[in-house]
Short mmCIF file of C-alpha atoms in Angstrom, two decimals:
data_model
loop_
_atom_site.label_atom_id
_atom_site.label_comp_id
_atom_site.label_asym_id
_atom_site.label_seq_id
_atom_site.Cartn_x
_atom_site.Cartn_y
_atom_site.Cartn_z
CA MET V 870 2.60 53.64 -38.33
CA GLY V 871 2.72 57.12 -38.64
CA LEU V 872 3.63 59.35 -41.47
CA LEU V 873 6.81 61.05 -39.47
CA ARG V 874 8.09 57.12 -38.95
CA SER V 875 7.79 56.05 -41.84
CA ILE V 876 9.82 59.06 -43.46
CA ALA V 877 12.50 58.64 -40.72
CA ARG V 878 12.77 54.81 -41.48
CA ALA V 879 12.77 55.57 -45.59
CA ARG V 880 15.80 57.87 -44.65
CA LEU V 881 17.94 55.53 -42.83
CA ALA V 882 17.57 52.92 -45.30
CA GLY V 883 18.43 55.34 -48.00
CA ARG V 884 21.52 56.33 -46.12
CA VAL V 885 22.51 52.09 -45.69
CA ILE V 886 21.86 51.63 -49.39
CA ARG V 887 23.94 54.82 -50.40
CA ARG V 888 26.66 53.31 -48.00
CA LEU V 889 26.60 49.72 -49.45
CA ARG V 890 26.37 51.55 -53.34
CA ARG V 891 29.82 53.28 -52.13
CA ALA V 892 31.57 49.77 -51.46
CA GLY V 893 30.10 48.29 -54.52
CA VAL V 894 27.15 46.84 -54.10
CA ARG V 895 24.50 47.64 -57.10
CA ASP V 896 21.41 45.94 -56.24
CA ALA V 897 20.65 46.87 -52.76
CA ARG V 898 16.61 47.26 -51.99
CA TYR V 899 14.74 48.49 -49.45
CA HIS V 900 11.86 46.42 -48.08
CA PRO V 901 9.30 48.47 -45.97
CA GLY V 902 7.18 45.64 -44.44
CA PRO V 903 9.89 43.79 -42.37
CA PHE V 904 12.32 46.65 -42.37
CA GLU V 905 15.37 45.55 -43.85
CA VAL V 906 17.48 46.16 -47.22
CA ARG V 907 18.43 42.99 -49.28
CA PHE V 908 21.48 43.07 -51.31
CA THR V 909 24.07 40.49 -52.82
CA VAL V 910 27.78 40.65 -51.47
CA PRO V 911 30.00 40.83 -54.74
CA GLY V 912 31.25 37.58 -56.03
CA GLU V 913 28.32 35.83 -54.03
CA ASP V 914 25.15 34.21 -55.02
CA GLU V 915 23.05 34.61 -51.91
CA SER V 916 21.25 37.58 -50.64
CA THR V 917 22.08 39.23 -47.52
CA ILE V 918 19.41 40.46 -45.45
CA LEU V 919 20.32 43.50 -43.19
CA PRO V 920 17.93 44.21 -40.60
CA LEU V 921 17.34 47.98 -39.86
CA ALA V 922 15.70 48.41 -36.78
CA PRO V 923 18.79 48.11 -34.52
CA LEU V 924 20.25 51.14 -36.64
CA LEU V 925 16.92 53.34 -35.64
CA GLY V 926 18.64 56.47 -33.91
CA ARG V 927 22.03 55.22 -34.45
CA ARG V 928 23.53 57.37 -37.24
CA LYS V 929 27.10 56.39 -36.70
CA ALA V 930 26.35 52.83 -36.31
CA VAL V 931 25.23 52.50 -40.15
CA ASP V 932 28.92 52.52 -41.45
CA GLU V 933 29.79 49.86 -38.73
CA LEU V 934 27.24 47.72 -39.56
CA VAL V 935 27.54 47.76 -43.34
CA VAL V 936 31.25 47.03 -43.20
CA GLY V 937 30.92 44.54 -40.94
CA ARG V 938 28.70 42.50 -43.35
CA LEU V 939 30.80 43.69 -46.24
CA ARG V 940 33.96 42.45 -43.77
CA VAL V 941 36.07 45.06 -45.86
CA PRO V 942 37.84 47.71 -43.73
CA PRO V 943 37.23 51.08 -44.65
CA ARG V 944 40.97 52.63 -44.29
CA TRP V 945 43.69 51.03 -47.00
CA ASP V 946 46.21 50.10 -43.94
CA ASP V 947 44.07 47.91 -42.14
CA ALA V 948 42.90 46.36 -45.39
CA ALA V 949 46.45 45.68 -46.82
CA GLY V 950 47.91 42.90 -44.99
CA LEU V 951 44.39 41.08 -45.28
CA LEU V 952 44.21 40.95 -49.13
CA ARG V 953 44.38 38.04 -51.08
CA PRO V 954 44.63 37.14 -54.56
CA VAL V 955 42.15 34.78 -55.98
CA LEU V 956 41.74 32.86 -59.42
CA ARG V 957 38.15 32.50 -60.60
CA GLY V 958 35.60 32.65 -63.78
CA ALA V 959 32.83 35.10 -63.69
CA ALA V 960 31.79 36.31 -60.11
CA PRO V 961 28.15 38.14 -59.36
CA GLY V 962 28.38 41.58 -58.53
CA THR V 963 31.17 44.03 -59.51
CA PRO V 964 34.14 42.84 -58.02
CA LEU V 965 37.62 44.14 -58.78
CA ARG V 966 39.27 42.11 -61.48
CA ARG V 967 41.45 41.87 -63.99
CA PRO V 968 41.63 38.91 -67.28
CA VAL V 969 44.75 36.54 -66.55
CA LEU V 970 44.16 33.37 -67.97
CA PRO V 971 41.44 32.31 -70.70
CA LEU V 972 37.84 32.74 -69.25
CA LEU V 973 39.75 33.28 -65.64
CA SER V 974 40.20 36.44 -64.20
CA GLU V 975 41.97 37.37 -61.14
CA PHE V 976 40.36 38.93 -57.95
CA VAL V 977 40.98 40.41 -54.79
CA VAL V 978 39.12 39.23 -51.48
CA VAL V 979 39.74 40.56 -47.75
CA ASP V 980 40.59 37.23 -46.00
CA GLN V 981 38.91 37.01 -42.83
CA PRO V 982 39.04 34.15 -39.92
CA ASP V 983 35.28 33.15 -40.86
CA THR V 984 34.88 34.60 -44.58
CA MET V 985 36.26 35.85 -47.45
CA THR V 986 34.81 39.41 -49.47
CA TYR V 987 35.58 40.44 -52.74
CA VAL V 988 37.02 43.78 -52.77
CA THR V 989 35.12 45.95 -55.03
CA GLU V 990 36.43 49.13 -57.65
CA ALA V 991 34.23 51.31 -55.55
CA GLN V 992 36.16 50.02 -52.47
CA ALA V 993 39.18 50.77 -54.33
CA THR V 994 38.15 54.33 -54.94
CA ALA V 995 37.50 54.80 -50.94
CA TRP V 996 40.78 53.44 -50.28
CA LYS V 997 42.17 55.67 -52.86
CA THR V 998 44.76 53.51 -53.89
CA PRO V 999 46.03 52.31 -57.44
CA LEU V 1000 44.74 49.49 -58.90
CA ASP V 1001 48.04 47.82 -59.93
CA GLN V 1002 49.10 48.46 -56.13
CA ILE V 1003 45.88 46.63 -55.13
CA PHE V 1004 46.68 43.58 -57.10
CA ALA V 1005 50.55 43.70 -56.28
CA THR V 1006 49.94 43.74 -52.46
CA ALA V 1007 47.48 40.89 -52.66
CA ARG V 1008 50.05 38.86 -54.74
CA ALA V 1009 52.60 39.69 -52.10
CA ASN V 1010 50.82 38.58 -49.34
CA LEU V 1011 51.30 34.71 -50.29
CA THR V 1012 54.45 33.63 -49.05
CA GLY V 1013 54.85 31.12 -52.02
CA ALA V 1014 54.79 27.49 -50.85
CA VAL V 1015 58.38 26.04 -50.36
CA LEU V 1016 58.37 22.12 -51.27
CA HIS V 1017 61.41 20.00 -50.59
CA GLY V 1018 62.74 16.69 -51.81
CA THR V 1019 63.22 15.25 -55.72
CA ALA V 1020 61.15 13.11 -57.70
CA ASP V 1021 62.51 9.56 -58.26
CA GLY V 1022 59.66 8.68 -60.92
CA PRO V 1023 56.44 9.84 -62.19
CA VAL V 1024 54.60 11.57 -59.21
CA ILE V 1025 51.47 13.97 -58.69
CA VAL V 1026 51.92 16.39 -56.14
CA ARG V 1027 48.39 17.28 -54.49
CA PHE V 1028 48.11 20.50 -52.96
CA VAL V 1029 44.43 20.09 -50.83
CA ASP V 1030 43.44 23.32 -49.27
CA ASP V 1031 41.80 23.83 -45.75
CA GLY V 1032 40.19 27.37 -46.61
CA ASN V 1033 43.72 29.37 -45.88
CA ALA V 1034 46.27 28.05 -48.20
CA TYR V 1035 45.13 29.82 -51.28
CA TRP V 1036 46.83 26.95 -53.25
CA THR V 1037 45.09 27.82 -56.60
CA SER V 1038 45.94 31.25 -56.02
CA HIS V 1039 50.00 30.06 -56.48
CA LEU V 1040 49.26 29.96 -60.14
CA LEU V 1041 49.39 33.71 -59.84
CA LEU V 1042 52.95 34.13 -58.54
CA GLN V 1043 55.70 34.44 -61.03
CA GLY V 1044 58.08 31.57 -61.18
CA TRP V 1045 56.24 29.44 -58.18
CA LEU V 1046 55.10 26.86 -60.46
CA ALA V 1047 58.12 26.46 -62.47
CA ARG V 1048 60.11 26.26 -58.85
CA LEU V 1049 58.06 22.53 -58.86
CA ALA V 1050 60.13 20.85 -61.59
CA GLY V 1051 62.56 19.09 -58.90
CA GLN V 1052 59.35 17.79 -56.85
CA VAL V 1053 57.61 16.62 -60.21
CA GLY V 1054 60.32 15.54 -61.94
CA GLY V 1055 60.11 17.70 -65.09
CA VAL V 1056 58.89 20.54 -66.49
CA PRO V 1057 55.34 21.32 -64.14
CA VAL V 1058 52.12 20.97 -65.60
CA ALA V 1059 49.22 22.24 -63.41
CA PHE V 1060 45.96 21.78 -62.78
CA ALA V 1061 43.12 23.67 -60.65
CA PRO V 1062 39.62 21.79 -61.23
CA GLU V 1063 38.16 23.22 -57.99
CA ARG V 1064 38.78 26.49 -55.96
CA GLY V 1065 40.59 23.88 -53.33
CA THR V 1066 42.73 21.72 -55.38
CA LEU V 1067 45.79 21.97 -57.37
CA LEU V 1068 47.53 19.09 -58.81
CA VAL V 1069 50.92 19.03 -60.52
CA THR V 1070 52.69 16.34 -62.77
CA ALA V 1071 55.50 16.73 -65.07
CA ASP V 1072 54.74 17.59 -68.79
CA ASP V 1073 56.64 14.21 -69.83
CA SER V 1074 54.86 12.36 -67.08
CA PRO V 1075 52.89 9.18 -68.12
CA LEU V 1076 50.10 10.01 -65.62
CA LEU V 1077 49.42 13.31 -67.20
CA ALA V 1078 46.46 11.97 -69.55
CA ALA V 1079 45.03 10.25 -66.37
CA LEU V 1080 45.60 13.53 -64.45
CA PHE V 1081 43.36 15.04 -67.26
CA ALA V 1082 40.57 12.64 -66.49
CA GLU V 1083 40.96 13.45 -63.12
CA ALA V 1084 40.34 17.03 -63.30
CA GLU V 1085 37.53 17.03 -65.67
CA ALA V 1086 35.86 14.48 -63.46
CA ILE V 1087 36.46 16.93 -59.93
CA PHE V 1088 35.44 19.86 -62.37
CA VAL V 1089 32.46 18.14 -63.33
CA THR V 1090 31.19 17.23 -59.86
CA SER V 1091 32.33 20.18 -57.87
CA PRO V 1092 30.24 23.06 -56.40
CA HIS V 1093 33.10 24.95 -56.50
CA LEU V 1094 34.72 24.29 -59.59
CA LEU V 1095 37.13 26.13 -61.32
CA SER V 1096 38.92 24.84 -64.69
CA PRO V 1097 39.63 21.44 -66.36
CA MET V 1098 42.67 22.97 -68.31
CA ALA V 1099 45.95 22.29 -67.69
CA TYR V 1100 49.14 24.91 -67.42
CA ARG V 1101 52.35 25.53 -67.49
CA SER V 1102 54.99 28.45 -67.45
CA ASP V 1103 56.23 30.71 -69.80
CA ASP V 1104 59.61 31.62 -70.19
CA ASN V 1105 59.21 34.67 -67.83
CA GLY V 1106 57.65 32.20 -65.01
CA CYS V 1107 54.06 33.52 -65.80
CA THR V 1108 51.24 30.55 -66.03
CA VAL V 1109 50.05 30.00 -69.30
CA PRO V 1110 47.54 27.34 -70.53
CA TYR V 1111 49.29 24.03 -71.63
CA THR V 1112 49.00 23.42 -75.07
CA ALA V 1113 49.50 20.11 -77.51
CA PRO V 1114 50.04 20.66 -81.16
CA GLU V 1115 48.02 18.70 -83.76
CA GLY V 1116 49.36 15.25 -83.88
CA HIS V 1117 50.28 15.09 -80.23
CA PRO V 1118 48.45 12.27 -78.09
CA LEU V 1119 46.93 14.89 -75.95
CA HIS V 1120 45.75 17.12 -78.54
CA GLN V 1121 42.03 16.60 -78.35
CA THR V 1122 42.27 16.14 -74.72
CA VAL V 1123 43.60 19.75 -74.56
CA ARG V 1124 40.98 20.93 -76.74
CA ARG V 1125 38.08 19.09 -74.96
CA ALA V 1126 39.25 20.70 -71.38
CA GLU V 1127 39.13 24.12 -73.28
CA ARG V 1128 35.65 23.74 -74.59
CA LEU V 1129 34.42 22.47 -71.44
CA LEU V 1130 35.49 25.46 -69.34
CA ALA V 1131 34.08 27.65 -72.26
CA MET V 1132 30.43 25.99 -71.74
CA HIS V 1133 30.70 26.51 -68.11
CA GLU V 1134 31.56 30.16 -68.21
CA TYR V 1135 29.12 31.00 -70.69
CA HIS V 1136 26.41 29.19 -68.93
CA GLN V 1137 26.97 30.94 -65.86
CA GLN V 1138 26.34 34.05 -67.60
CA PRO V 1139 23.07 36.05 -66.53
CA PRO V 1140 21.15 36.44 -69.50
CA ASP V 1141 20.51 39.74 -71.16
CA PRO V 1142 17.39 41.28 -71.14
CA SER V 1143 17.55 43.07 -74.17
CA LEU V 1144 18.59 40.51 -76.41
CA PRO V 1145 18.46 36.43 -76.38
CA SER V 1146 21.47 34.48 -75.67
CA ALA V 1147 22.59 31.75 -77.93
CA GLU V 1148 23.43 28.12 -76.43
CA LEU V 1149 26.51 26.61 -76.75
CA GLN V 1150 26.97 22.64 -77.02
CA LEU V 1151 30.20 20.19 -77.12
CA LEU V 1152 30.32 18.11 -80.03
CA GLY V 1153 32.62 15.05 -81.26
CA SER V 1154 34.44 12.06 -79.59
CA PRO V 1155 38.19 11.59 -79.20
CA SER V 1156 38.93 9.84 -82.58
CA GLU V 1157 36.97 12.70 -84.63
CA GLY V 1158 37.73 15.57 -82.26
CA TRP V 1159 35.74 18.02 -80.11
CA ARG V 1160 34.51 21.34 -81.15
CA THR V 1161 31.41 23.92 -79.82
CA ARG V 1162 28.39 24.83 -81.77
CA ALA V 1163 26.49 27.83 -81.05
CA LEU V 1164 22.80 27.53 -81.85
CA TRP V 1165 21.04 30.32 -83.94
CA PRO V 1166 17.70 28.89 -84.52
CA GLU V 1167 15.70 32.06 -85.72
CA ASN V 1168 16.95 35.00 -87.96
CA THR V 1169 17.01 37.84 -85.13
CA PRO V 1170 19.33 39.91 -83.40
CA THR V 1171 20.95 37.17 -81.39
CA LEU V 1172 24.37 37.34 -78.76
CA LEU V 1173 26.45 34.50 -79.96
CA PRO V 1174 29.21 32.58 -77.88
CA GLN V 1175 32.64 32.42 -79.58
CA ALA V 1176 32.48 28.83 -80.96
CA ASP V 1177 34.00 26.56 -83.41
CA GLU V 1178 30.63 26.74 -85.56
CA VAL V 1179 27.82 28.32 -85.92
CA GLN V 1180 24.53 26.58 -86.60
CA VAL V 1181 22.24 28.93 -88.51
CA GLY V 1182 18.91 27.97 -89.16
CA ASP V 1183 19.60 24.45 -91.28
CA ARG V 1184 23.20 25.35 -92.09
CA THR V 1185 26.31 25.06 -90.22
CA ILE V 1186 28.76 28.18 -90.68
CA PRO V 1187 33.03 27.82 -89.22
CA TRP V 1188 33.53 30.77 -86.65
CA PRO V 1189 35.93 32.41 -89.05
CA ALA V 1190 33.42 32.79 -92.18
CA LEU V 1191 31.09 34.29 -89.64
CA ALA V 1192 33.06 36.45 -87.50
CA PRO V 1193 33.17 39.39 -90.42
CA HIS V 1194 29.56 39.84 -90.00
CA LEU V 1195 29.60 40.02 -85.83
CA THR V 1196 30.32 43.03 -83.00
CA PRO V 1197 31.81 42.05 -79.79
CA THR V 1198 30.17 43.34 -76.88
CA THR V 1199 31.08 44.00 -73.31
CA HIS V 1200 29.94 40.85 -71.67
CA THR V 1201 32.56 38.60 -70.36
CA PRO V 1202 32.91 36.15 -71.21
CA THR V 1203 32.51 38.04 -74.77
CA ARG V 1204 29.25 37.50 -76.78
CA TRP V 1205 29.12 38.87 -80.52
CA LEU V 1206 26.35 40.30 -81.41
CA ALA V 1207 24.58 38.94 -84.89
CA THR V 1208 21.76 40.99 -86.47
CA SER V 1209 20.68 38.65 -88.91
CA TRP V 1210 21.78 35.50 -91.05
CA PRO V 1211 24.10 35.84 -93.41
CA PRO V 1212 22.97 35.44 -97.26
#
């Protein structure tokens, strides 16, 4: 291959990579052999391959092709009506996000007939639109489904998504869950064990314990799992975790669900190349109670997940006793820098 042709191809690849980075893609890489750029769309796990040959001599086509692959309209006016909010744990890449529930965040996606693309902070900057406005617009695009009828006994309302309803996202709408009281016969309690399933019953329903078990079974087997926890509305209509105080029949059930979600989210966290990350385990039983334990086997600097207790060599230390010796980091979910074993 001639030198000038190699330079032209490299310059084209550079333009494509710069355009991808403006859209929030951080891992774009040029592969000269097959003449392509490979990158991961924010919020997705698998790499995308972008062939560059069709772009040779077509400078204006770069934006069109990149936008087409990312499925994010470059103009705010074109994108606003396509935005939807989604509830997720950690998502790969650098999507726009804000924490809304323990270990879960609200993201914004562009909803197209054949795909869903996460919006990035870089895209928000390109739109010149405040972040609060982007989130508010996405929520406003959910109509908030209205159910009719009244429950005459214990009931479970099941919302199963066809890919367009965004049922689990309805938990982000203020007041929506509380309005289902008539349909479930009491104060609503919701489960979102996977992205396409929302289950709701009443807080005093005899079905609630069984629904915890069903939600866990879905959570541990689904490829698109979300949370095994239960949720309710607070006095302002905002969704918050369902709680059961000590002595309540479901106290340990709630603790188990909380810890299962923590284990999953920490397990999904990519490793930090600079420091080892401690493993998180779930221990206990329904009778003795459930707890998490972080394993810190070597007396070296380690990133600890938040846990009920930490095994330090052959000792086990409760988290409150160890916490003063730890420094929080910017990982999501938060890990804590532990420099050396406490005396």
